[in-house]
């Protein structure tokens, strides 16, 4: 028997102004779509913006439902929109932001486990890493260079 350690790396930016200019613009698009979220139950709005290799930005926000599990997270709305409309375009970066109507989110809000699994599928499909930047409403921004840093021991098609 032995134990193994799995290494993850996250880059921490103190706030959006530290981000490269192109990512600041992408995050601004995530903020704009976040405000259009349909979140009447949680009052927790999430926005995601994806930069494709052809320069097109695809966005998504969370869509809730009175039958709660029928709702969907912003990240999956966005990545499935990209996957369905631009199946041959690689996704270079993803910017995510969340805002609560109940309290100020000043810590980075990471994508949930199901969204990580969904994003992983596309990173593997395109055989190129997806940079993920995520934040709350204000404050620090975390960046992972690859989904592998957020979801070690990914279940993928090689496991089938
Ligand atoms: N939500 C997202 O959009 N992305 C996540 O990664 C976590 C949660 C949404 C789902 C629900 O509409 C609300 O946030 C509260 O969970």
Coordinates of C-alpha atoms and ligand atoms in Angstrom, one line a residue:
X1 CA 0.0 0.0 0.0
X2 CA 1.1 3.5 -0.7
X3 CA -0.4 7.0 -0.7
X4 CA -0.1 9.3 -3.7
X5 CA -0.4 13.0 -3.8
X6 CA -2.1 14.8 -6.6
X7 CA -0.8 18.3 -7.5
X8 CA -3.1 21.2 -8.5
X9 CA -2.1 24.7 -9.4
X10 CA -4.2 27.8 -9.2
X11 CA -3.2 31.4 -10.1
X12 CA -4.6 34.0 -7.8
X13 CA -5.3 37.5 -9.0
X14 CA -6.2 40.1 -6.3
X15 CA -8.9 41.5 -8.5
X16 CA -10.1 41.8 -12.1
X17 CA -7.7 44.7 -12.8
X18 CA -4.8 42.3 -12.5
X19 CA -6.1 40.1 -15.3
X20 CA -4.8 40.4 -18.8
X21 CA -6.9 42.8 -20.9
X22 CA -8.5 40.1 -23.0
X23 CA -9.6 38.2 -19.9
X24 CA -11.0 41.4 -18.3
X25 CA -13.2 41.8 -21.4
X26 CA -14.3 38.2 -21.3
X27 CA -15.1 38.6 -17.6
X28 CA -17.1 41.7 -18.4
X29 CA -19.2 39.6 -20.8
X30 CA -19.7 37.0 -18.0
X31 CA -20.9 39.8 -15.7
X32 CA -23.3 41.1 -18.3
X33 CA -24.9 37.7 -19.0
X34 CA -24.9 36.9 -15.2
X35 CA -27.3 39.8 -14.7
X36 CA -29.7 38.2 -17.2
X37 CA -29.8 34.9 -15.3
X38 CA -33.2 33.4 -14.5
X39 CA -32.7 32.7 -10.8
X40 CA -36.0 33.4 -9.0
X41 CA -35.5 30.6 -6.5
X42 CA -31.9 30.9 -5.3
X43 CA -31.4 34.6 -6.1
X44 CA -27.9 33.5 -7.0
X45 CA -26.9 34.6 -10.5
X46 CA -24.0 33.0 -12.4
X47 CA -22.6 34.0 -15.7
X48 CA -20.1 32.2 -18.0
X49 CA -18.4 33.5 -21.1
X50 CA -16.3 31.3 -23.4
X51 CA -13.7 32.5 -25.9
X52 CA -13.5 30.3 -29.0
X53 CA -10.4 30.1 -31.2
X54 CA -12.3 32.0 -34.0
X55 CA -12.7 34.9 -31.6
X56 CA -16.5 34.3 -31.0
X57 CA -17.6 34.6 -27.4
X58 CA -20.4 32.2 -26.3
X59 CA -22.2 33.1 -23.0
X60 CA -24.6 31.4 -20.7
X61 CA -26.3 31.9 -17.3
X62 CA -28.1 29.8 -14.8
X63 CA -31.7 28.9 -15.7
X64 CA -33.8 27.7 -12.8
X65 CA -37.1 25.8 -12.7
X66 CA -39.9 25.4 -10.2
X67 CA -39.0 21.7 -10.3
X68 CA -35.6 22.6 -8.9
X69 CA -33.5 19.7 -10.4
X70 CA -34.7 20.7 -13.9
X71 CA -32.7 23.9 -13.7
X72 CA -29.2 24.3 -15.2
X73 CA -25.9 25.9 -14.2
X74 CA -24.5 28.8 -16.2
X75 CA -21.3 26.9 -17.1
X76 CA -23.2 24.0 -18.7
X77 CA -25.6 26.3 -20.5
X78 CA -22.6 28.1 -22.0
X79 CA -20.5 25.1 -22.9
X80 CA -23.4 23.2 -24.4
X81 CA -24.3 26.3 -26.5
X82 CA -20.7 26.4 -27.8
X83 CA -20.6 22.6 -28.4
X84 CA -23.9 22.7 -30.3
X85 CA -23.3 25.9 -32.3
X86 CA -19.5 25.7 -32.9
X87 CA -18.7 22.0 -32.6
X88 CA -15.3 22.4 -34.5
X89 CA -14.1 25.4 -32.6
X90 CA -11.7 24.9 -29.7
X91 CA -12.6 26.7 -26.4
X92 CA -9.6 28.7 -25.2
X93 CA -10.8 30.3 -22.0
X94 CA -13.8 30.4 -19.8
X95 CA -14.7 33.3 -17.4
X96 CA -17.2 32.7 -14.6
X97 CA -18.7 35.1 -12.1
X98 CA -21.5 34.9 -9.5
X99 CA -23.6 37.4 -7.6
X100 CA -26.0 36.7 -4.8
X101 CA -28.9 39.0 -4.0
X102 CA -28.6 38.0 -0.3
X103 CA -24.9 38.8 0.4
X104 CA -21.8 40.1 -1.2
X105 CA -19.8 37.3 -2.9
X106 CA -16.2 38.4 -2.3
X107 CA -14.6 35.0 -2.8
X108 CA -14.1 33.1 -6.0
X109 CA -17.1 30.9 -6.8
X110 CA -15.8 27.6 -8.4
X111 CA -17.8 25.6 -10.9
X112 CA -19.8 22.8 -9.3
X113 CA -18.7 19.2 -9.7
X114 CA -21.2 18.4 -12.5
X115 CA -20.0 21.4 -14.5
X116 CA -16.4 20.4 -14.1
X117 CA -17.3 17.0 -15.5
X118 CA -19.1 18.6 -18.4
X119 CA -16.2 21.0 -19.1
X120 CA -13.7 18.0 -18.9
X121 CA -15.5 16.3 -21.8
X122 CA -14.8 19.3 -24.1
X123 CA -11.2 19.7 -22.9
X124 CA -10.5 16.0 -23.7
X125 CA -12.5 16.2 -27.0
X126 CA -10.5 19.2 -28.3
X127 CA -7.2 17.8 -26.9
X128 CA -6.3 21.3 -25.7
X129 CA -6.5 22.8 -22.2
X130 CA -9.3 25.3 -21.3
X131 CA -8.2 28.1 -19.0
X132 CA -10.8 28.8 -16.4
X133 CA -11.1 32.1 -14.5
X134 CA -13.6 32.3 -11.8
X135 CA -14.7 35.0 -9.2
X136 CA -17.6 36.1 -7.1
X137 CA -19.0 39.6 -7.5
X138 CA -15.9 41.3 -6.4
X139 CA -12.4 40.4 -5.1
X140 CA -10.0 37.7 -6.0
X141 CA -10.1 35.8 -9.3
X142 CA -8.8 32.2 -9.5
X143 CA -7.4 30.8 -12.6
X144 CA -6.8 27.1 -13.4
X145 CA -4.7 26.4 -16.5
X146 CA -6.7 23.2 -17.2
X147 CA -9.7 21.3 -15.9
X148 CA -7.3 18.8 -14.6
X149 CA -6.4 21.2 -11.8
X150 CA -10.0 21.4 -10.7
X151 CA -11.0 17.8 -11.2
X152 CA -8.2 15.3 -10.6
X153 CA -8.9 11.7 -11.5
X154 CA -11.3 12.6 -14.2
X155 CA -13.7 9.9 -15.4
X156 CA -13.5 10.0 -19.2
X157 CA -14.1 7.8 -22.2
X158 CA -10.9 5.9 -21.6
X159 CA -12.5 4.4 -18.4
X160 CA -15.4 3.0 -20.4
Ligands
LIG1 N1 -25.0 27.4 -10.2 C1 -24.3 27.7 -11.4 O1 -24.9 28.3 -12.3 N2 -23.1 27.2 -11.5 C2 -22.4 26.5 -10.5 O2 -21.3 26.0 -10.8 C3 -23.0 26.4 -9.2 C4 -24.4 26.7 -9.1 C5 -26.4 27.9 -10.1 C6 -27.4 26.8 -10.0 C7 -28.5 27.5 -9.3 O3 -29.3 28.1 -10.2 C8 -27.8 28.5 -8.4 O4 -26.5 28.7 -8.9 C9 -27.7 28.1 -6.9 O5 -27.2 26.8 -6.8

